[in-house]
């Protein structure tokens, strides 16, 4: 079985690092915002215990080395503004799934692309991934733009896959191959 260590990564504006117990208030602030979880299959968090449980699960994943789960914080000031997670690893196939959330106060500033890009670079270069998958609600156009900007390609559509806030919601499946990532970075580099 492969192991997945969560390192500290830095970009021009962000630090991606393991979640720690002290992040509970910041994590709660992000996921208690109905705008952030609008397209998620869970309700907004209503109590700090949700954040504490999420951090405990992340720390269990760190100990077991089964997930790569980053806290995303600003270089300036150290404020926690989101999370990026590479998870549900399929070792035999060198693939995993991607999850992410950015605090709504920080939307539209390129932080999601910057954080996810750093996590993907780590996944492809250091972990040896060949494929990363994401699924989003097709109404979440901002998330679609982020994924497509990073080189993900639409691969499928699944009607009424999730029950989201009491209503069935569709899913668009996206995939990113290491070869797509390499093409993207070669063209930009």
PDB file of C-alpha atoms in Angstrom:
ATOM      1  CA  UNK A   1       0.000   0.000   0.000  1.00  0.00           C
ATOM      2  CA  UNK A   2       1.253   3.466  -0.880  1.00  0.00           C
ATOM      3  CA  UNK A   3       1.500   6.167   1.751  1.00  0.00           C
ATOM      4  CA  UNK A   4       0.582   9.805   1.317  1.00  0.00           C
ATOM      5  CA  UNK A   5       2.464  12.317   3.405  1.00  0.00           C
ATOM      6  CA  UNK A   6       1.036  15.862   3.633  1.00  0.00           C
ATOM      7  CA  UNK A   7       3.976  18.258   3.267  1.00  0.00           C
ATOM      8  CA  UNK A   8       4.089  22.031   3.564  1.00  0.00           C
ATOM      9  CA  UNK A   9       3.909  23.694   0.133  1.00  0.00           C
ATOM     10  CA  UNK A  10       4.276  27.373  -0.628  1.00  0.00           C
ATOM     11  CA  UNK A  11       3.206  29.549  -3.524  1.00  0.00           C
ATOM     12  CA  UNK A  12       3.597  33.280  -3.994  1.00  0.00           C
ATOM     13  CA  UNK A  13       0.543  34.036  -1.848  1.00  0.00           C
ATOM     14  CA  UNK A  14      -0.306  30.811  -0.024  1.00  0.00           C
ATOM     15  CA  UNK A  15       0.978  28.179   2.366  1.00  0.00           C
ATOM     16  CA  UNK A  16      -0.535  24.705   2.087  1.00  0.00           C
ATOM     17  CA  UNK A  17       0.054  22.698   5.252  1.00  0.00           C
ATOM     18  CA  UNK A  18      -1.516  19.975   7.391  1.00  0.00           C
ATOM     19  CA  UNK A  19      -4.576  20.984   9.405  1.00  0.00           C
ATOM     20  CA  UNK A  20      -3.973  21.417  13.124  1.00  0.00           C
ATOM     21  CA  UNK A  21      -6.240  21.580  16.172  1.00  0.00           C
ATOM     22  CA  UNK A  22      -5.864  25.366  16.340  1.00  0.00           C
ATOM     23  CA  UNK A  23      -7.568  25.656  12.926  1.00  0.00           C
ATOM     24  CA  UNK A  24     -11.012  24.774  14.307  1.00  0.00           C
ATOM     25  CA  UNK A  25     -12.377  28.335  14.444  1.00  0.00           C
ATOM     26  CA  UNK A  26     -11.080  29.204  10.972  1.00  0.00           C
ATOM     27  CA  UNK A  27     -12.362  25.966   9.465  1.00  0.00           C
ATOM     28  CA  UNK A  28     -15.744  26.476  11.112  1.00  0.00           C
ATOM     29  CA  UNK A  29     -15.940  30.001   9.674  1.00  0.00           C
ATOM     30  CA  UNK A  30     -15.439  28.598   6.168  1.00  0.00           C
ATOM     31  CA  UNK A  31     -17.851  25.657   6.322  1.00  0.00           C
ATOM     32  CA  UNK A  32     -20.575  27.389   8.347  1.00  0.00           C
ATOM     33  CA  UNK A  33     -21.074  29.749   5.390  1.00  0.00           C
ATOM     34  CA  UNK A  34     -24.084  28.575   3.328  1.00  0.00           C
ATOM     35  CA  UNK A  35     -22.495  30.046   0.182  1.00  0.00           C
ATOM     36  CA  UNK A  36     -19.458  27.759   0.534  1.00  0.00           C
ATOM     37  CA  UNK A  37     -21.537  24.579   0.899  1.00  0.00           C
ATOM     38  CA  UNK A  38     -24.265  25.584  -1.558  1.00  0.00           C
ATOM     39  CA  UNK A  39     -23.335  22.782  -3.961  1.00  0.00           C
ATOM     40  CA  UNK A  40     -22.187  20.264  -1.324  1.00  0.00           C
ATOM     41  CA  UNK A  41     -24.288  17.338  -0.159  1.00  0.00           C
ATOM     42  CA  UNK A  42     -24.009  18.508   3.456  1.00  0.00           C
ATOM     43  CA  UNK A  43     -25.537  21.447   5.257  1.00  0.00           C
ATOM     44  CA  UNK A  44     -23.537  24.369   6.593  1.00  0.00           C
ATOM     45  CA  UNK A  45     -21.864  23.539   9.889  1.00  0.00           C
ATOM     46  CA  UNK A  46     -23.799  24.769  12.901  1.00  0.00           C
ATOM     47  CA  UNK A  47     -21.319  24.070  15.681  1.00  0.00           C
ATOM     48  CA  UNK A  48     -17.541  24.175  16.116  1.00  0.00           C
ATOM     49  CA  UNK A  49     -17.622  20.440  16.871  1.00  0.00           C
ATOM     50  CA  UNK A  50     -18.023  19.841  13.108  1.00  0.00           C
ATOM     51  CA  UNK A  51     -14.643  21.512  12.557  1.00  0.00           C
ATOM     52  CA  UNK A  52     -13.048  19.603  15.420  1.00  0.00           C
ATOM     53  CA  UNK A  53     -14.301  16.316  13.954  1.00  0.00           C
ATOM     54  CA  UNK A  54     -13.042  17.227  10.473  1.00  0.00           C
ATOM     55  CA  UNK A  55      -9.607  18.080  11.877  1.00  0.00           C
ATOM     56  CA  UNK A  56      -9.505  14.827  13.871  1.00  0.00           C
ATOM     57  CA  UNK A  57     -10.316  12.890  10.665  1.00  0.00           C
ATOM     58  CA  UNK A  58      -7.629  14.766   8.750  1.00  0.00           C
ATOM     59  CA  UNK A  59      -5.101  14.018  11.491  1.00  0.00           C
ATOM     60  CA  UNK A  60      -6.068  10.355  11.387  1.00  0.00           C
ATOM     61  CA  UNK A  61      -5.397  10.443   7.639  1.00  0.00           C
ATOM     62  CA  UNK A  62      -1.993  12.022   8.332  1.00  0.00           C
ATOM     63  CA  UNK A  63      -1.107   9.283  10.834  1.00  0.00           C
ATOM     64  CA  UNK A  64      -2.306   6.542   8.481  1.00  0.00           C
ATOM     65  CA  UNK A  65      -0.844   8.379   5.464  1.00  0.00           C
ATOM     66  CA  UNK A  66      -4.032   7.689   3.502  1.00  0.00           C
ATOM     67  CA  UNK A  67      -5.017  11.257   2.472  1.00  0.00           C
ATOM     68  CA  UNK A  68      -3.231  14.439   1.538  1.00  0.00           C
ATOM     69  CA  UNK A  69      -5.322  17.162   3.175  1.00  0.00           C
ATOM     70  CA  UNK A  70      -4.071  20.725   3.130  1.00  0.00           C
ATOM     71  CA  UNK A  71      -5.117  23.760   5.097  1.00  0.00           C
ATOM     72  CA  UNK A  72      -4.761  26.776   2.790  1.00  0.00           C
ATOM     73  CA  UNK A  73      -3.576  29.941   4.475  1.00  0.00           C
ATOM     74  CA  UNK A  74      -2.457  33.344   3.283  1.00  0.00           C
ATOM     75  CA  UNK A  75       1.286  34.009   3.409  1.00  0.00           C
ATOM     76  CA  UNK A  76       0.497  37.510   4.659  1.00  0.00           C
ATOM     77  CA  UNK A  77      -1.166  37.245   8.048  1.00  0.00           C
ATOM     78  CA  UNK A  78      -1.529  33.460   8.136  1.00  0.00           C
ATOM     79  CA  UNK A  79      -5.336  33.465   7.822  1.00  0.00           C
ATOM     80  CA  UNK A  80      -6.917  30.077   7.017  1.00  0.00           C
ATOM     81  CA  UNK A  81      -8.951  30.581   3.832  1.00  0.00           C
ATOM     82  CA  UNK A  82      -9.668  27.055   2.627  1.00  0.00           C
ATOM     83  CA  UNK A  83      -8.753  23.430   2.169  1.00  0.00           C
ATOM     84  CA  UNK A  84      -7.534  21.216  -0.665  1.00  0.00           C
ATOM     85  CA  UNK A  85      -7.654  17.443  -0.400  1.00  0.00           C
ATOM     86  CA  UNK A  86      -6.299  14.610  -2.515  1.00  0.00           C
ATOM     87  CA  UNK A  87      -8.200  11.561  -1.283  1.00  0.00           C
ATOM     88  CA  UNK A  88      -9.837   8.253  -2.198  1.00  0.00           C
ATOM     89  CA  UNK A  89      -6.588   6.968  -3.618  1.00  0.00           C
ATOM     90  CA  UNK A  90      -6.753   3.979  -5.936  1.00  0.00           C
ATOM     91  CA  UNK A  91      -3.163   2.774  -5.584  1.00  0.00           C
ATOM     92  CA  UNK A  92      -3.237   0.149  -8.320  1.00  0.00           C
ATOM     93  CA  UNK A  93      -4.222   2.824 -10.844  1.00  0.00           C
ATOM     94  CA  UNK A  94      -2.266   5.814  -9.476  1.00  0.00           C
ATOM     95  CA  UNK A  95      -5.389   7.929  -9.245  1.00  0.00           C
ATOM     96  CA  UNK A  96      -7.332   9.841  -6.631  1.00  0.00           C
ATOM     97  CA  UNK A  97     -10.104  12.366  -6.160  1.00  0.00           C
ATOM     98  CA  UNK A  98      -9.839  16.090  -5.519  1.00  0.00           C
ATOM     99  CA  UNK A  99     -11.837  18.142  -3.041  1.00  0.00           C
ATOM    100  CA  UNK A 100     -11.507  21.835  -2.216  1.00  0.00           C
ATOM    101  CA  UNK A 101     -13.211  24.826  -0.648  1.00  0.00           C
ATOM    102  CA  UNK A 102     -12.248  28.477  -0.359  1.00  0.00           C
ATOM    103  CA  UNK A 103     -13.889  30.974   2.019  1.00  0.00           C
ATOM    104  CA  UNK A 104     -16.409  33.080   0.104  1.00  0.00           C
ATOM    105  CA  UNK A 105     -14.685  36.334   1.131  1.00  0.00           C
ATOM    106  CA  UNK A 106     -11.695  35.168  -0.940  1.00  0.00           C
ATOM    107  CA  UNK A 107     -13.518  34.055  -4.098  1.00  0.00           C
ATOM    108  CA  UNK A 108     -12.543  35.562  -7.429  1.00  0.00           C
ATOM    109  CA  UNK A 109      -8.931  36.248  -6.462  1.00  0.00           C
ATOM    110  CA  UNK A 110      -7.303  33.150  -7.964  1.00  0.00           C
ATOM    111  CA  UNK A 111      -6.638  31.451  -4.633  1.00  0.00           C
ATOM    112  CA  UNK A 112      -8.455  28.229  -5.571  1.00  0.00           C
ATOM    113  CA  UNK A 113      -6.440  27.802  -8.771  1.00  0.00           C
ATOM    114  CA  UNK A 114      -3.192  28.621  -6.970  1.00  0.00           C
ATOM    115  CA  UNK A 115      -3.828  26.201  -4.092  1.00  0.00           C
ATOM    116  CA  UNK A 116      -5.168  23.364  -6.229  1.00  0.00           C
ATOM    117  CA  UNK A 117      -2.331  23.840  -8.721  1.00  0.00           C
ATOM    118  CA  UNK A 118       0.260  23.426  -5.961  1.00  0.00           C
ATOM    119  CA  UNK A 119      -1.480  20.295  -4.664  1.00  0.00           C
ATOM    120  CA  UNK A 120      -1.706  18.826  -8.180  1.00  0.00           C
ATOM    121  CA  UNK A 121       1.962  19.533  -8.889  1.00  0.00           C
ATOM    122  CA  UNK A 122       2.825  17.682  -5.683  1.00  0.00           C
ATOM    123  CA  UNK A 123       0.499  14.824  -6.588  1.00  0.00           C
ATOM    124  CA  UNK A 124       1.878  14.352 -10.079  1.00  0.00           C
ATOM    125  CA  UNK A 125       5.568  14.974  -9.289  1.00  0.00           C
ATOM    126  CA  UNK A 126       6.055  13.592  -5.788  1.00  0.00           C
ATOM    127  CA  UNK A 127       3.250  11.066  -5.297  1.00  0.00           C
ATOM    128  CA  UNK A 128       3.370   9.655  -8.816  1.00  0.00           C
ATOM    129  CA  UNK A 129      -0.290  10.131  -9.666  1.00  0.00           C
ATOM    130  CA  UNK A 130      -1.399   9.557 -13.235  1.00  0.00           C
ATOM    131  CA  UNK A 131      -4.996  10.759 -12.864  1.00  0.00           C
ATOM    132  CA  UNK A 132      -6.994  13.075 -10.603  1.00  0.00           C
ATOM    133  CA  UNK A 133     -10.791  13.162 -10.683  1.00  0.00           C
ATOM    134  CA  UNK A 134     -13.282  15.768  -9.520  1.00  0.00           C
ATOM    135  CA  UNK A 135     -17.041  15.955  -9.621  1.00  0.00           C
ATOM    136  CA  UNK A 136     -19.028  19.161  -9.335  1.00  0.00           C
ATOM    137  CA  UNK A 137     -22.580  20.374  -9.580  1.00  0.00           C
ATOM    138  CA  UNK A 138     -23.005  21.785 -13.112  1.00  0.00           C
ATOM    139  CA  UNK A 139     -24.580  24.920 -11.622  1.00  0.00           C
ATOM    140  CA  UNK A 140     -21.242  25.684  -9.928  1.00  0.00           C
ATOM    141  CA  UNK A 141     -19.780  27.597 -12.855  1.00  0.00           C
ATOM    142  CA  UNK A 142     -16.966  29.141 -10.789  1.00  0.00           C
ATOM    143  CA  UNK A 143     -15.685  25.695  -9.850  1.00  0.00           C
ATOM    144  CA  UNK A 144     -15.969  24.536 -13.466  1.00  0.00           C
ATOM    145  CA  UNK A 145     -13.835  27.511 -14.561  1.00  0.00           C
ATOM    146  CA  UNK A 146     -11.186  26.679 -11.935  1.00  0.00           C
ATOM    147  CA  UNK A 147     -10.985  23.027 -13.000  1.00  0.00           C
ATOM    148  CA  UNK A 148     -10.870  23.855 -16.705  1.00  0.00           C
ATOM    149  CA  UNK A 149      -8.214  26.529 -16.119  1.00  0.00           C
ATOM    150  CA  UNK A 150      -6.089  23.830 -14.465  1.00  0.00           C
ATOM    151  CA  UNK A 151      -6.461  21.488 -17.441  1.00  0.00           C
ATOM    152  CA  UNK A 152      -9.273  19.217 -16.247  1.00  0.00           C
ATOM    153  CA  UNK A 153     -11.546  17.911 -18.987  1.00  0.00           C
ATOM    154  CA  UNK A 154     -15.246  17.156 -18.763  1.00  0.00           C
ATOM    155  CA  UNK A 155     -15.732  13.417 -18.980  1.00  0.00           C
ATOM    156  CA  UNK A 156     -19.312  12.699 -18.071  1.00  0.00           C
ATOM    157  CA  UNK A 157     -22.638  13.802 -16.740  1.00  0.00           C
ATOM    158  CA  UNK A 158     -24.672  11.977 -14.091  1.00  0.00           C
ATOM    159  CA  UNK A 159     -28.232  13.212 -13.484  1.00  0.00           C
ATOM    160  CA  UNK A 160     -29.521  13.363  -9.909  1.00  0.00           C
ATOM    161  CA  UNK A 161     -26.407  11.795  -8.389  1.00  0.00           C
ATOM    162  CA  UNK A 162     -26.514  13.655  -5.070  1.00  0.00           C
ATOM    163  CA  UNK A 163     -29.189  14.809  -2.676  1.00  0.00           C
ATOM    164  CA  UNK A 164     -28.187  18.417  -1.968  1.00  0.00           C
ATOM    165  CA  UNK A 165     -30.150  20.394   0.591  1.00  0.00           C
ATOM    166  CA  UNK A 166     -33.259  18.304  -0.019  1.00  0.00           C
ATOM    167  CA  UNK A 167     -33.111  18.352  -3.835  1.00  0.00           C
ATOM    168  CA  UNK A 168     -31.498  15.961  -6.253  1.00  0.00           C
ATOM    169  CA  UNK A 169     -28.510  17.477  -8.031  1.00  0.00           C
ATOM    170  CA  UNK A 170     -26.615  16.465 -11.124  1.00  0.00           C
ATOM    171  CA  UNK A 171     -22.876  15.890 -11.356  1.00  0.00           C
ATOM    172  CA  UNK A 172     -20.330  16.731 -14.023  1.00  0.00           C
ATOM    173  CA  UNK A 173     -17.266  14.500 -13.853  1.00  0.00           C
ATOM    174  CA  UNK A 174     -13.849  15.957 -14.621  1.00  0.00           C
ATOM    175  CA  UNK A 175     -10.517  14.223 -15.086  1.00  0.00           C
ATOM    176  CA  UNK A 176      -6.945  15.428 -15.255  1.00  0.00           C
ATOM    177  CA  UNK A 177      -4.205  13.155 -16.546  1.00  0.00           C
ATOM    178  CA  UNK A 178      -0.563  13.735 -15.800  1.00  0.00           C
ATOM    179  CA  UNK A 179      -0.046  14.098 -19.574  1.00  0.00           C
ATOM    180  CA  UNK A 180      -2.622  16.950 -19.660  1.00  0.00           C
ATOM    181  CA  UNK A 181      -0.847  18.590 -16.714  1.00  0.00           C
ATOM    182  CA  UNK A 182       2.529  18.197 -18.420  1.00  0.00           C
ATOM    183  CA  UNK A 183       1.154  19.698 -21.649  1.00  0.00           C
ATOM    184  CA  UNK A 184      -0.297  22.627 -19.722  1.00  0.00           C
ATOM    185  CA  UNK A 185       2.887  23.344 -17.792  1.00  0.00           C
ATOM    186  CA  UNK A 186       5.049  22.940 -20.936  1.00  0.00           C
ATOM    187  CA  UNK A 187       2.913  25.403 -22.868  1.00  0.00           C
ATOM    188  CA  UNK A 188       2.889  27.917 -19.983  1.00  0.00           C
ATOM    189  CA  UNK A 189       6.494  27.313 -18.924  1.00  0.00           C
TER     190      UNK A 189
END
